[in-house]
CSV table of C-alpha atoms and ligand atoms in Angstrom, one decimal:
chain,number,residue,atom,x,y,z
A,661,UNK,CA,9.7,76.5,4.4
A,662,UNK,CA,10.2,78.6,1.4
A,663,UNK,CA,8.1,81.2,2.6
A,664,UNK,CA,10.5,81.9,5.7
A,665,UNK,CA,13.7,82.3,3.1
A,666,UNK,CA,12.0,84.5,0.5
A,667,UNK,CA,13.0,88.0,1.9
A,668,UNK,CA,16.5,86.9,1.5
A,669,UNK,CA,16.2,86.0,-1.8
A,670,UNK,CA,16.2,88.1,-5.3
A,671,UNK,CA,15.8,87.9,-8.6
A,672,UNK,CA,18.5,86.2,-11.4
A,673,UNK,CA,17.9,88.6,-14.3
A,674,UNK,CA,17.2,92.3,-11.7
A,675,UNK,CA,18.7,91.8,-9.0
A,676,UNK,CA,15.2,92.9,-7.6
A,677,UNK,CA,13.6,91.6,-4.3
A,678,UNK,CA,11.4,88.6,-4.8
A,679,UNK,CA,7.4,88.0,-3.5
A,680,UNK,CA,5.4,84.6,-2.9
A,681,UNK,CA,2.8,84.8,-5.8
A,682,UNK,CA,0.4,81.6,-5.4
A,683,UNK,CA,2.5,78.8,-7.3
A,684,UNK,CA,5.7,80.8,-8.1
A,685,UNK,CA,7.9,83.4,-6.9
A,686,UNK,CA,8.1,86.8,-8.8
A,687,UNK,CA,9.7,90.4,-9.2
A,688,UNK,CA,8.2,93.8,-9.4
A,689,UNK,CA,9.6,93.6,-13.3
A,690,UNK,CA,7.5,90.7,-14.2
A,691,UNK,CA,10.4,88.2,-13.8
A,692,UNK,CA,8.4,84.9,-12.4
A,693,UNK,CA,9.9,81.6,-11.4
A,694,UNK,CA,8.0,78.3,-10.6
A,695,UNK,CA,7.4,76.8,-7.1
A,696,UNK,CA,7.6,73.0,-7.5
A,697,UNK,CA,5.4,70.6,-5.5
A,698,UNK,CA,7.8,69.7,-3.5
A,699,UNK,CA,8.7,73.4,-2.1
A,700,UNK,CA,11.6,74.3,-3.8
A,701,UNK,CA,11.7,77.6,-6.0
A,702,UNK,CA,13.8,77.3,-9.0
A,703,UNK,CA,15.9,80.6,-9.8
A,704,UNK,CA,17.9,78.8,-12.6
A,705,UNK,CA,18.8,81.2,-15.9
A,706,UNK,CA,16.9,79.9,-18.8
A,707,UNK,CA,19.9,78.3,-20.1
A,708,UNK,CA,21.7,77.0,-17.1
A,709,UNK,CA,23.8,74.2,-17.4
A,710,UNK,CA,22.6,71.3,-15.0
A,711,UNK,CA,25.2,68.6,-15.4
A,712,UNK,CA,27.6,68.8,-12.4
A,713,UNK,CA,24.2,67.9,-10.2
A,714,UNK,CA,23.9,65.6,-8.3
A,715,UNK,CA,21.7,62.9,-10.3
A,716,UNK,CA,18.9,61.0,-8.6
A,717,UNK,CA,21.0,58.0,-8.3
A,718,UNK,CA,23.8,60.3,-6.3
A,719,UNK,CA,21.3,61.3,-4.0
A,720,UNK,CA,19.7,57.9,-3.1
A,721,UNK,CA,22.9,57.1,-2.3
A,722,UNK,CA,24.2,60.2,-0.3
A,723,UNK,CA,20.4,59.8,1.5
A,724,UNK,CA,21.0,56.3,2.5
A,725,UNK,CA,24.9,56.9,3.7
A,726,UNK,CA,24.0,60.3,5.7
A,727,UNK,CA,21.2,58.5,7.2
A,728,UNK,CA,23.0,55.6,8.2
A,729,UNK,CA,24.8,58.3,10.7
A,730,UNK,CA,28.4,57.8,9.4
A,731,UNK,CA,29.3,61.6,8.7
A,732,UNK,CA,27.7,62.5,11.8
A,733,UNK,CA,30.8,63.3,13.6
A,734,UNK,CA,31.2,66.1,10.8
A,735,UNK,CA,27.5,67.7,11.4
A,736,UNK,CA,28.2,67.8,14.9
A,737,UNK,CA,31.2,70.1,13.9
A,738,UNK,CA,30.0,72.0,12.0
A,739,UNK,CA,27.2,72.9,14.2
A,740,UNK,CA,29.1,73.8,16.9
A,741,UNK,CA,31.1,75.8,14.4
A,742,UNK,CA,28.3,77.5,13.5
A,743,UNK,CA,26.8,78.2,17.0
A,744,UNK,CA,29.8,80.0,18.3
A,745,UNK,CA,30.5,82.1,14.8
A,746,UNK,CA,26.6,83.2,14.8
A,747,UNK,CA,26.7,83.6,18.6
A,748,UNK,CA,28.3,87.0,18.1
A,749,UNK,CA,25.9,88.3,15.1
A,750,UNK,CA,22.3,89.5,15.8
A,751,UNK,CA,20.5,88.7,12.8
A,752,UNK,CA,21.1,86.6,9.3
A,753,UNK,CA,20.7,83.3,8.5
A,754,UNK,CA,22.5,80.1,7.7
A,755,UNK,CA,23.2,79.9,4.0
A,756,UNK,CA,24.2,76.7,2.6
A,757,UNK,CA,26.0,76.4,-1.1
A,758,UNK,CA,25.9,72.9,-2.9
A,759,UNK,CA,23.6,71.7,0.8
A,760,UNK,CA,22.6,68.7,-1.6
A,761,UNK,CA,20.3,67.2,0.8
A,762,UNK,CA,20.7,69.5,3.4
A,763,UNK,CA,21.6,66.7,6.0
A,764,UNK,CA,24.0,69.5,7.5
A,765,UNK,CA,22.2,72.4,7.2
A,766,UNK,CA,19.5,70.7,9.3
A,767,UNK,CA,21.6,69.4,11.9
A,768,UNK,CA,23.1,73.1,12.1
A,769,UNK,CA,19.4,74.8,12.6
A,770,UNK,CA,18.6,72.2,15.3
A,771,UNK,CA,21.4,73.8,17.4
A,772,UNK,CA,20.1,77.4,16.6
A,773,UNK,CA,16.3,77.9,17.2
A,774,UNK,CA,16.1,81.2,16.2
A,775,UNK,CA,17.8,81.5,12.6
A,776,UNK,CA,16.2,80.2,9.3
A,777,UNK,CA,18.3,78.3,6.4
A,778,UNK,CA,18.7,78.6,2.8
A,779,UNK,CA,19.9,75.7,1.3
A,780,UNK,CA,20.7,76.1,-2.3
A,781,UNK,CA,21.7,73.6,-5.1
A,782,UNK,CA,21.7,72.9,-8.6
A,783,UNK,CA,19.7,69.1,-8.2
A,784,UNK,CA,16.2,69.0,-8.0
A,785,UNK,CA,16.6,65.8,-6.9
A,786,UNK,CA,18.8,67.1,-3.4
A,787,UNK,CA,16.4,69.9,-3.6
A,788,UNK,CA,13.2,67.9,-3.3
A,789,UNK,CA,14.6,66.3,-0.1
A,790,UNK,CA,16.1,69.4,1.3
A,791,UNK,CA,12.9,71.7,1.4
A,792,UNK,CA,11.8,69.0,3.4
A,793,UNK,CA,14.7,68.1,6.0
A,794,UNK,CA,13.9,71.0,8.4
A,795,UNK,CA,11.1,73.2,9.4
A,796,UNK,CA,12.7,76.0,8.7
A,797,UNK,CA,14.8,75.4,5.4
A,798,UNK,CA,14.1,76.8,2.4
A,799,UNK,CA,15.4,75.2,-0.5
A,800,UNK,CA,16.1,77.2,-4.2
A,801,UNK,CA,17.5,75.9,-7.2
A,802,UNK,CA,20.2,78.2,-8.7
A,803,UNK,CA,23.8,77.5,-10.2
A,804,UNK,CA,26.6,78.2,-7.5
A,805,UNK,CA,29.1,79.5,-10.0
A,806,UNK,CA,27.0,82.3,-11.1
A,807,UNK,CA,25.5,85.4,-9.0
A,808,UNK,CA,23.5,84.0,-6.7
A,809,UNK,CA,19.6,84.7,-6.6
A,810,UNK,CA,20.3,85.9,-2.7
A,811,UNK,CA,20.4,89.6,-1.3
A,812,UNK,CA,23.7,91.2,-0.4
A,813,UNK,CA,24.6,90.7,3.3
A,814,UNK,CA,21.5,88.4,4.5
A,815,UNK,CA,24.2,85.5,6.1
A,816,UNK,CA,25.1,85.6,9.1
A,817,UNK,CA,27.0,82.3,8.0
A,818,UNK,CA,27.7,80.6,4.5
A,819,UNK,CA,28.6,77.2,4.6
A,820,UNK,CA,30.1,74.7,2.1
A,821,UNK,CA,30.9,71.0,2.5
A,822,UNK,CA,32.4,69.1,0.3
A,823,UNK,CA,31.2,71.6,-2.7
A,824,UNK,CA,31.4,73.8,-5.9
A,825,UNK,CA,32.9,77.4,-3.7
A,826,UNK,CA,32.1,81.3,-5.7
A,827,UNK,CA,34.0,83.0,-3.1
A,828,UNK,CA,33.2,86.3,-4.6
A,829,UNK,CA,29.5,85.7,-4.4
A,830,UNK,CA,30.0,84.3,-1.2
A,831,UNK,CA,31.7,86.8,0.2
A,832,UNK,CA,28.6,89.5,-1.0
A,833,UNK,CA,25.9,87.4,0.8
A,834,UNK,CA,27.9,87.2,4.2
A,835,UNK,CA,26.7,90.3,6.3
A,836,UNK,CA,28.9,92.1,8.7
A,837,UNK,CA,30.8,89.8,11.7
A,838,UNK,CA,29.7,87.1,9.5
A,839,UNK,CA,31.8,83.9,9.2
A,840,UNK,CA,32.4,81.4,6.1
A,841,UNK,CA,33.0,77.8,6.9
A,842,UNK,CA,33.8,75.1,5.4
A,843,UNK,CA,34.7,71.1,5.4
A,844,UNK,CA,36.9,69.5,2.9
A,845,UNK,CA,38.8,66.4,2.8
A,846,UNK,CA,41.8,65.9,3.5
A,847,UNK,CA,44.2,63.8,1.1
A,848,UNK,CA,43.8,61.0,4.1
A,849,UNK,CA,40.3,61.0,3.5
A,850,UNK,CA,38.3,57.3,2.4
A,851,UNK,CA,42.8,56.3,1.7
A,852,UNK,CA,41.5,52.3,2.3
A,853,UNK,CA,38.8,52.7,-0.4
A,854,UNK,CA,41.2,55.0,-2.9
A,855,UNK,CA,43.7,52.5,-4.2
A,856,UNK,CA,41.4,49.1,-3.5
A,857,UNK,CA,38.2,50.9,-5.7
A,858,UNK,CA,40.0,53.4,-7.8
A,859,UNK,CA,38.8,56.3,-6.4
A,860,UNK,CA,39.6,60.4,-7.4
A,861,UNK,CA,41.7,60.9,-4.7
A,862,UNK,CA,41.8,64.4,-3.3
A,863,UNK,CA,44.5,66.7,-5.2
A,864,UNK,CA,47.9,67.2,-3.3
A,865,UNK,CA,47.2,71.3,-4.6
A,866,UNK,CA,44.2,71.2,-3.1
A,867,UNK,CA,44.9,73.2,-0.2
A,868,UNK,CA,47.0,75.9,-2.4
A,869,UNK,CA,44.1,76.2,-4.7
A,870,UNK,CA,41.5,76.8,-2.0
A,871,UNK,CA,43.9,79.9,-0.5
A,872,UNK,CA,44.3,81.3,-4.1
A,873,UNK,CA,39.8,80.8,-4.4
A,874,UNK,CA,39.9,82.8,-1.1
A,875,UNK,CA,42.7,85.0,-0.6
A,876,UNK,CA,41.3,88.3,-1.9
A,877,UNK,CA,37.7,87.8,-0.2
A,878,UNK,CA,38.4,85.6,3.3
A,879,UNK,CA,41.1,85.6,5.8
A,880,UNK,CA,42.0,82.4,8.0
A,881,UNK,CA,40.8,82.3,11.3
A,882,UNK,CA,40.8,78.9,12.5
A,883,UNK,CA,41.5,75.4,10.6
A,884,UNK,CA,41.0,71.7,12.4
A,885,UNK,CA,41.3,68.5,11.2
A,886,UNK,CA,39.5,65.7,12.3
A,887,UNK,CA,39.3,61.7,11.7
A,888,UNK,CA,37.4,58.7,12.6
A,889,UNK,CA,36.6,55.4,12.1
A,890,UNK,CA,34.0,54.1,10.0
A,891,UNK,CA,33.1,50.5,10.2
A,892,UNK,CA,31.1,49.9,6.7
A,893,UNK,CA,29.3,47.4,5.1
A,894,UNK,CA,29.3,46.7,1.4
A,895,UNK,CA,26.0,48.3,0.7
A,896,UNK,CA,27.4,51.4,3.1
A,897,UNK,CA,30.6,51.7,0.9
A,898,UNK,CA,28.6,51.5,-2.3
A,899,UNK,CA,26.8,53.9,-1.1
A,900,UNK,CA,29.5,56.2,-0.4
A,901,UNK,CA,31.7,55.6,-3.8
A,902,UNK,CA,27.3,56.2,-5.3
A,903,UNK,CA,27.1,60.0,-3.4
A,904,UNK,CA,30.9,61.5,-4.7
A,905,UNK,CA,32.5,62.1,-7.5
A,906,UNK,CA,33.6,58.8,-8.4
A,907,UNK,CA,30.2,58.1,-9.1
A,908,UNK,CA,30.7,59.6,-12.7
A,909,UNK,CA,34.3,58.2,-13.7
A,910,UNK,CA,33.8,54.7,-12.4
A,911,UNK,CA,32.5,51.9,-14.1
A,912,UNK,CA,29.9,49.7,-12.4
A,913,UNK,CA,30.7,46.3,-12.6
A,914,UNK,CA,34.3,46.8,-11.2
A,915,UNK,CA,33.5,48.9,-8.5
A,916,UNK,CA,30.8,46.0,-7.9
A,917,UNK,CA,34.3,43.8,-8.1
A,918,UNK,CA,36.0,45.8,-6.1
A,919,UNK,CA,33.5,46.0,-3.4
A,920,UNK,CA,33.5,42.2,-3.8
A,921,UNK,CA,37.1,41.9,-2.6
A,922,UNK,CA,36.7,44.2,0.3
A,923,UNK,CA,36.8,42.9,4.2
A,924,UNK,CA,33.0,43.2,5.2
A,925,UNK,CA,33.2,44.8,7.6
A,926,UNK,CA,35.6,46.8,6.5
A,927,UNK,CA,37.5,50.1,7.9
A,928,UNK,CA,37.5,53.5,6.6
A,929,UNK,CA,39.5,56.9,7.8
A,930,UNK,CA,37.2,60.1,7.5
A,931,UNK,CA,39.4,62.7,7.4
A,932,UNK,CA,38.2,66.3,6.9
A,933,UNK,CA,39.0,70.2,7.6
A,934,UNK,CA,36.9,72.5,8.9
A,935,UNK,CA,37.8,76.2,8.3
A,936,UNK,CA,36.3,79.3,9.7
A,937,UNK,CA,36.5,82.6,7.9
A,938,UNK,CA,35.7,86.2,8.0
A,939,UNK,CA,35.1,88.3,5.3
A,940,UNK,CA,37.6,90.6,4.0
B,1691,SAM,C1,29.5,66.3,-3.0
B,1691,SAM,S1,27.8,67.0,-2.9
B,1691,SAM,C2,27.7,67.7,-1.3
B,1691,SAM,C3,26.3,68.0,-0.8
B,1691,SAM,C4,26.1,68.3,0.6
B,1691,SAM,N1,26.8,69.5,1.0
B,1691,SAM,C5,26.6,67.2,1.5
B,1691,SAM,O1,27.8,67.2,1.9
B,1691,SAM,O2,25.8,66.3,1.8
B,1691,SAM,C6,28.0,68.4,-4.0
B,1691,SAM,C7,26.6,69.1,-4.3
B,1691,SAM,O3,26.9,70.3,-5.1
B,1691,SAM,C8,25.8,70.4,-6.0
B,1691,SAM,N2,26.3,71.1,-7.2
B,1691,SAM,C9,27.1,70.7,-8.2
B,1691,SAM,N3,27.3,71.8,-9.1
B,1691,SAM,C10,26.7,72.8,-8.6
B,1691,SAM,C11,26.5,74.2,-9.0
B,1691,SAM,N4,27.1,74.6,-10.1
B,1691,SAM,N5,25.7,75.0,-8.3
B,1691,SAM,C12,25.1,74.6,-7.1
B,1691,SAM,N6,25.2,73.3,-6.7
B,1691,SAM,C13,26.0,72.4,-7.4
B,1691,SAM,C14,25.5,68.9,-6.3
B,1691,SAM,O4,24.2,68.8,-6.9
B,1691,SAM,C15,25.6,68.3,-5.0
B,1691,SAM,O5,24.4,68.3,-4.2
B,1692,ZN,ZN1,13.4,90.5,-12.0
């Protein structure tokens, strides 16, 4: 709930620590932000930009494709992930940046009974599902490549799969003994879907260009790669081309082709990385 996360949080324009006031949340200066039905708080700038979100279409899709359990292998990573690098850290709580629907998140809190989540995101759409996935998740609307509306030092981890990282703002929020981690795909990742769907495919630089986002804030500790099988369905892979960032550049009635021409079932690597951090 958002009332568990609000002590963590503070305010875009002061930098002051934010209250629960009725339907909104609100600063000693008279800064006020809205409360939306569904639980979220929005700490957006007045003139944020909103159009790398996730769109309501993305999230059905990302919804339906989580749900169906085929990334679960990854949640169970990162859970254990997170279990041991909290195990060592008294206080602070999970913070999730770009947690979309906060599938992970929730899957990570069920495995640590006594921290609270903060799952932040630029969709309301992600959002409206994410202040509901777990008891104690709070969800807030803000725009990951600016300071973020949260308190220096309040995570005892930050977490980011498959999404936009600020590591200097990251690096601020992580308190002491605190660990950053993260899962990315590898350029393996979805490779039967890539060339048969026309598909981004992940950037052979990726890797380089995550060290140089890093390098002066985070330090290495650990990095693992892992793969499975996915056996999918045509709805499941046009769910999974609907939820990433294909979803934008490709045009619907081929990928409805392409999907067409595709072995039902049909098998699909997951590849991903998950890297643990500590703050530097
Ligand atoms: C590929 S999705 C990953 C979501 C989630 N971590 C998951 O794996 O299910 C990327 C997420 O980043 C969010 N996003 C995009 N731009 C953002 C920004 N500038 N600030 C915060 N979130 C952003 C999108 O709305 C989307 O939910
Ligand atoms: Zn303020």
């Amino acid at each position: 709930m958002l009332e568990d996360v609000v002590g963590l949080l503070r305010c875009p324009h002061c930098a002051a620590e934010l209250a629960r006031r009725e339907s909104a949340v609100g600063c000693a200066n008279g800064h006020s932000f809205d409360v939306a039905r569904q639980g979220y708080a929005s700490l957006l700038h007045g003139d944020a930009q909103t159009g790398t979100a996730d769109t309501r279409e993305m999230i059905e899709a990302r919804e339906a494709f989580l749900h169906a359990g085929h990334y679960e292998a990854a949640a169970d990573l990162l859970a254990t992930e997170c279990a041991g690098a909290v195990a060592a850290v008294p206080g602070g709580a999970i913070v999730d940046v770009g947690a979309g629907t906060a599938y992970y998140l929730a899957r990570v809190l069920d495995r640590l009974p006594r921290r609270v989540g903060l799952a932040l995101d630029l969709s309301k759409h992600a959002l409206r599902r994410a202040a509901k996935a777990h008891p104690r998740i709070g969800a807030v609307a803000c725009d990951a490549w600016r300071a973020l509306p949260v308190r220096t030092g309040v995570a005892a981890v930050v977490m980011s799969v498959f999404s936009p990282r600020n590591a200097a703002e990251m690096r601020r929020v992580l308190g002491p003994g605190g660990a950053l981690l993260l899962l990315t795909p590898t350029p393996r990742h979805l490779a039967e879907l890539i060339p048969a769907l026309g598909l981004l495919s992940v950037g052979e630089r990726k890797e380089e260009r995550l060290e140089e986002q890093l390098g002066p804030y985070f330090e290495l500790i650990r990095r693992g790669e892992h793969e499975w099988v996915m056996v999918l369905g045509r709805a499941d892979v046009e769910h999974l081309v609907g939820m990433g960032p294909s979803a934008r550049h490709i045009d619907p009635a081929r990928l409805r082709e392409g999907v067409g021409r595709l072995p039902e079932p049909v098998t699909v690597t997951a590849s991903v990385a998950v890297s643990v951090f500590r703050g530097l």
